[in-house]
PDB file of C-alpha atoms in Angstrom:
ATOM      1  CA  LEU A 185       0.004  -0.004   0.002  1.00 69.00           C
ATOM      2  CA  ILE A 186       2.849   2.372   0.817  1.00 73.00           C
ATOM      3  CA  LYS A 187       4.593   1.652  -2.502  1.00 79.00           C
ATOM      4  CA  VAL A 188       1.422   2.337  -4.507  1.00 79.00           C
ATOM      5  CA  THR A 189       0.739   5.578  -2.634  1.00 74.00           C
ATOM      6  CA  VAL A 190       4.297   6.846  -2.967  1.00 76.00           C
ATOM      7  CA  GLY A 191       4.309   6.010  -6.686  1.00 80.00           C
ATOM      8  CA  LYS A 192       1.183   8.103  -7.272  1.00 76.00           C
ATOM      9  CA  VAL A 193       2.087  11.237  -5.309  1.00 76.00           C
ATOM     10  CA  ARG A 194       5.889  11.247  -5.056  1.00 74.00           C
ATOM     11  CA  HIS A 195       6.488  14.500  -6.967  1.00 75.00           C
ATOM     12  CA  THR A 196       3.546  16.437  -5.559  1.00 79.00           C
ATOM     13  CA  GLN A 197       3.409  18.728  -2.524  1.00 84.00           C
ATOM     14  CA  ILE A 198       0.753  17.061  -0.405  1.00 85.00           C
ATOM     15  CA  THR A 199      -1.168  17.474   2.789  1.00 87.00           C
ATOM     16  CA  ALA A 200      -1.647  14.294   4.770  1.00 86.00           C
ATOM     17  CA  ILE A 201      -4.408  13.447   7.205  1.00 88.00           C
ATOM     18  CA  ILE A 202      -3.479  10.547   9.478  1.00 87.00           C
ATOM     19  CA  MET A 203      -6.089   8.961  11.703  1.00 90.00           C
ATOM     20  CA  HIS A 204      -5.557   6.141  14.167  1.00 89.00           C
ATOM     21  CA  SER A 205      -7.168   4.095  16.913  1.00 89.00           C
ATOM     22  CA  GLY A 206      -4.537   3.768  19.597  1.00 82.00           C
ATOM     23  CA  TYR A 207      -1.300   5.331  18.382  1.00 74.00           C
ATOM     24  CA  SER A 208       1.319   2.622  18.746  1.00 75.00           C
ATOM     25  CA  GLU A 209       4.988   2.150  17.920  1.00 82.00           C
ATOM     26  CA  GLU A 210       3.961   0.300  14.735  1.00 79.00           C
ATOM     27  CA  VAL A 211       1.746   3.179  13.602  1.00 76.00           C
ATOM     28  CA  ALA A 212       4.591   5.622  14.318  1.00 80.00           C
ATOM     29  CA  GLN A 213       6.967   3.535  12.182  1.00 84.00           C
ATOM     30  CA  ILE A 214       4.520   3.469   9.252  1.00 79.00           C
ATOM     31  CA  VAL A 215       4.028   7.233   9.447  1.00 78.00           C
ATOM     32  CA  THR A 216       7.810   7.722   9.520  1.00 84.00           C
ATOM     33  CA  ARG A 217       8.300   5.431   6.500  1.00 82.00           C
ATOM     34  CA  ILE A 218       5.763   7.399   4.490  1.00 80.00           C
ATOM     35  CA  SER A 219       7.130  10.781   5.653  1.00 80.00           C
ATOM     36  CA  ASP A 220      10.648   9.782   4.599  1.00 82.00           C
ATOM     37  CA  GLN A 221       9.463   9.129   1.054  1.00 80.00           C
ATOM     38  CA  LEU A 222       7.046  11.999   0.512  1.00 80.00           C
ATOM     39  CA  SER A 223       7.113  15.775   0.842  1.00 77.00           C
ATOM     40  CA  PHE A 224       4.319  16.781   3.204  1.00 84.00           C
ATOM     41  CA  THR A 225       3.535  20.472   3.454  1.00 85.00           C
ATOM     42  CA  LYS A 226       1.130  19.772   6.305  1.00 85.00           C
ATOM     43  CA  VAL A 227       0.270  16.740   8.412  1.00 84.00           C
ATOM     44  CA  TRP A 228      -2.894  16.524  10.470  1.00 86.00           C
ATOM     45  CA  LEU A 229      -2.921  13.772  13.064  1.00 86.00           C
ATOM     46  CA  GLY A 230      -6.074  12.687  14.851  1.00 88.00           C
ATOM     47  CA  GLN A 231      -7.965   9.792  16.356  1.00 90.00           C
ATOM     48  CA  PHE A 232     -10.819   7.872  14.805  1.00 91.00           C
ATOM     49  CA  SER A 233     -14.202   8.501  16.398  1.00 92.00           C
ATOM     50  CA  PRO A 234     -15.115   5.924  19.073  1.00 92.00           C
ATOM     51  CA  ILE A 235     -17.424   4.067  16.656  1.00 94.00           C
ATOM     52  CA  MET A 236     -14.781   3.940  13.898  1.00 91.00           C
ATOM     53  CA  ALA A 237     -12.157   2.783  16.419  1.00 90.00           C
ATOM     54  CA  TYR A 238     -14.515   0.050  17.645  1.00 92.00           C
ATOM     55  CA  ILE A 239     -15.199  -1.175  14.090  1.00 93.00           C
ATOM     56  CA  ALA A 240     -11.613  -0.872  12.830  1.00 89.00           C
ATOM     57  CA  GLY A 241     -10.034  -2.246  15.977  1.00 89.00           C
ATOM     58  CA  PRO A 242      -7.027  -1.254  18.031  1.00 86.00           C
ATOM     59  CA  GLY A 243      -4.007  -0.054  16.075  1.00 82.00           C
ATOM     60  CA  ALA A 244      -5.984   0.792  12.922  1.00 87.00           C
ATOM     61  CA  LEU A 245      -4.489   3.477  10.722  1.00 85.00           C
ATOM     62  CA  GLY A 246      -6.043   5.632   8.030  1.00 88.00           C
ATOM     63  CA  ILE A 247      -4.036   7.920   5.781  1.00 86.00           C
ATOM     64  CA  ALA A 248      -5.560  10.389   3.318  1.00 86.00           C
ATOM     65  CA  PHE A 249      -3.608  12.585   0.907  1.00 83.00           C
ATOM     66  CA  CYS A 250      -4.558  15.702  -1.000  1.00 85.00           C
ATOM     67  CA  PRO A 251      -2.413  17.923  -3.227  1.00 84.00           C
ATOM     68  CA  THR A 252      -1.810  21.017  -1.105  1.00 84.00           C
ATOM     69  CA  HIS A 253      -2.654  23.446  -3.911  1.00 83.00           C
ATOM     70  CA  LEU A 254      -6.229  22.132  -3.929  1.00 84.00           C
ATOM     71  CA  LEU A 255      -6.662  23.136  -0.272  1.00 80.00           C
ATOM     72  CA  GLN A 256      -5.371  26.684  -0.656  1.00 72.00           C
ATOM     73  CA  THR A 257      -7.786  29.564  -0.857  1.00 63.00           C
ATOM     74  CA  GLU A 258      -7.426  32.999  -2.388  1.00 55.00           C
ATOM     75  CA  HIS A 259      -6.662  34.429   1.072  1.00 52.00           C
ATOM     76  CA  GLU A 260      -3.696  32.194   1.877  1.00 54.00           C
TER      77      GLU A 260
END
């Protein structure tokens, strides 16, 4: 999954949204691996809602990417 993601967005300035259910050492390692290969302009880190965490289970990780220029407004 990491290889596919990196291949699609490697040369793009991106904003990442990382969600988790119980931030663990393994989750931290995955985030580091991705960060080492991509150029994030912003990273937002948050927890899944209690229902999502219950369904996904402990240690679940969700990562969303968006090209940063799509998030910028006229006022930035």
